[in-house]
Amino acid sequence: MCRATIAERDARIAELKTDLAQAHERHAQKSAGGRLLGVLAAQTPPAGPASSSPAQPA
């Protein structure tokens, strides 16, 4: 391999490492957001008939 080809290969490897790190960061952010939505959904009581109808006198 000539030196120019090696330098091009090394530059491409550096680009791919950067792309991979960015993809990992995006995935981590999406995963964290999904986990947060799951936690919020688990803590929110489901809307039932009592919460959707007007209050009735006792």
Coordinates of N, CA and C in Angstrom, one line a residue:
M1 N 0.8 -1.2 0.0 CA 0.0 0.0 0.0 C 0.9 1.2 0.0
C2 N 0.5 2.2 -0.8 CA 1.3 3.5 -0.7 C 0.8 4.3 0.4
R3 N 1.6 5.3 0.8 CA 1.3 6.1 2.0 C 0.0 6.9 1.8
A4 N -0.3 7.4 0.6 CA -1.5 8.1 0.4 C -2.7 7.2 0.7
T5 N -2.7 6.0 0.2 CA -3.8 5.1 0.5 C -4.0 4.8 2.0
I6 N -2.9 4.6 2.6 CA -2.9 4.4 4.1 C -3.5 5.6 4.8
A7 N -3.1 6.8 4.4 CA -3.6 8.0 5.0 C -5.1 8.1 4.8
E8 N -5.6 7.8 3.5 CA -7.0 7.9 3.2 C -7.8 6.9 4.1
R9 N -7.2 5.7 4.2 CA -7.9 4.6 5.0 C -8.0 5.1 6.5
D10 N -6.9 5.6 7.0 CA -6.9 6.1 8.4 C -7.9 7.2 8.6
A11 N -8.0 8.1 7.6 CA -9.0 9.2 7.7 C -10.4 8.7 7.7
R12 N -10.6 7.7 6.8 CA -12.0 7.1 6.8 C -12.3 6.3 8.1
I13 N -11.3 5.7 8.6 CA -11.6 5.0 9.9 C -11.9 6.0 11.0
A14 N -11.3 7.1 11.0 CA -11.6 8.2 12.0 C -13.0 8.7 11.8
E15 N -13.4 8.9 10.5 CA -14.8 9.3 10.2 C -15.8 8.3 10.7
L16 N -15.5 7.1 10.4 CA -16.5 6.0 10.9 C -16.6 5.9 12.4
K17 N -15.4 6.1 13.1 CA -15.5 6.1 14.5 C -16.3 7.2 15.1
T18 N -16.2 8.4 14.4 CA -17.0 9.5 14.8 C -18.5 9.2 14.6
D19 N -18.8 8.7 13.4 CA -20.2 8.3 13.1 C -20.8 7.3 14.1
L20 N -20.0 6.4 14.4 CA -20.4 5.3 15.3 C -20.7 5.9 16.7
A21 N -19.8 6.8 17.2 CA -20.0 7.4 18.5 C -21.3 8.3 18.5
Q22 N -21.5 9.0 17.4 CA -22.7 9.8 17.3 C -24.0 8.9 17.3
A23 N -23.9 7.8 16.6 CA -25.1 6.8 16.5 C -25.3 6.3 17.9
H24 N -24.3 5.9 18.7 CA -24.4 5.4 20.0 C -25.1 6.5 20.9
E25 N -24.7 7.7 20.7 CA -25.3 8.8 21.6 C -26.8 9.0 21.2
R26 N -27.1 9.0 20.0 CA -28.5 9.1 19.6 C -29.3 8.0 20.1
H27 N -28.8 6.8 20.1 CA -29.5 5.6 20.6 C -29.7 5.7 22.1
A28 N -28.7 6.1 22.8 CA -28.8 6.3 24.2 C -29.8 7.3 24.6
Q29 N -29.9 8.4 23.9 CA -30.9 9.5 24.1 C -32.3 8.9 23.9
K30 N -32.5 8.2 22.8 CA -33.8 7.7 22.5 C -34.2 6.6 23.5
S31 N -33.2 5.8 23.9 CA -33.5 4.8 24.9 C -33.9 5.4 26.2
A32 N -33.2 6.4 26.6 CA -33.5 7.1 27.9 C -34.9 7.8 27.8
G33 N -35.2 8.3 26.7 CA -36.5 9.0 26.5 C -37.6 7.9 26.6
G34 N -37.4 6.8 26.0 CA -38.4 5.7 26.0 C -38.6 5.2 27.4
R35 N -37.5 5.1 28.2 CA -37.6 4.6 29.6 C -38.3 5.6 30.4
L36 N -38.1 6.9 30.1 CA -38.8 7.9 30.9 C -40.3 7.9 30.6
L37 N -40.6 7.7 29.4 CA -42.1 7.6 29.0 C -42.7 6.4 29.7
G38 N -42.0 5.3 29.8 CA -42.5 4.1 30.4 C -42.7 4.4 31.9
V39 N -41.8 5.1 32.5 CA -41.9 5.4 34.0 C -43.1 6.3 34.2
L40 N -43.2 7.3 33.4 CA -44.4 8.2 33.5 C -45.7 7.5 33.3
A41 N -45.7 6.6 32.3 CA -47.0 5.9 32.0 C -47.3 5.0 33.2
A42 N -46.3 4.4 33.8 CA -46.6 3.5 35.0 C -47.0 4.3 36.2
Q43 N -46.6 5.6 36.3 CA -47.0 6.4 37.5 C -48.3 7.1 37.3
T44 N -48.8 7.2 36.0 CA -50.1 7.9 35.8 C -51.2 6.9 35.8
P45 N -52.2 7.2 36.7 CA -53.4 6.3 36.8 C -54.2 6.3 35.5
P46 N -54.7 5.2 35.1 CA -55.5 5.2 33.9 C -56.8 5.9 34.0
A47 N -57.2 6.5 33.0 CA -58.5 7.3 33.0 C -59.6 6.3 33.0
G48 N -60.5 6.3 34.0 CA -61.6 5.4 34.0 C -62.9 6.1 33.9
P49 N -64.0 5.4 33.9 CA -65.3 6.1 33.8 C -65.6 7.2 34.8
A50 N -65.1 7.0 36.0 CA -65.3 7.9 37.1 C -64.6 9.3 36.8
S51 N -63.4 9.2 36.2 CA -62.7 10.5 35.9 C -63.3 11.2 34.7
S52 N -64.0 10.5 33.8 CA -64.5 11.2 32.6 C -65.9 11.7 32.8
S53 N -66.7 11.2 33.8 CA -68.0 11.7 34.0 C -68.1 12.8 35.1
P54 N -69.1 13.7 35.0 CA -69.2 14.8 35.9 C -69.4 14.2 37.3
A55 N -69.1 15.0 38.3 CA -69.2 14.6 39.7 C -70.7 14.5 40.0
Q56 N -71.1 13.4 40.8 CA -72.5 13.2 41.2 C -72.6 13.5 42.6
P57 N -73.7 14.1 43.0 CA -73.9 14.4 44.4 C -74.0 13.1 45.3
A58 N -73.5 13.2 46.5 CA -73.4 12.0 47.3 C -74.7 11.8 48.1

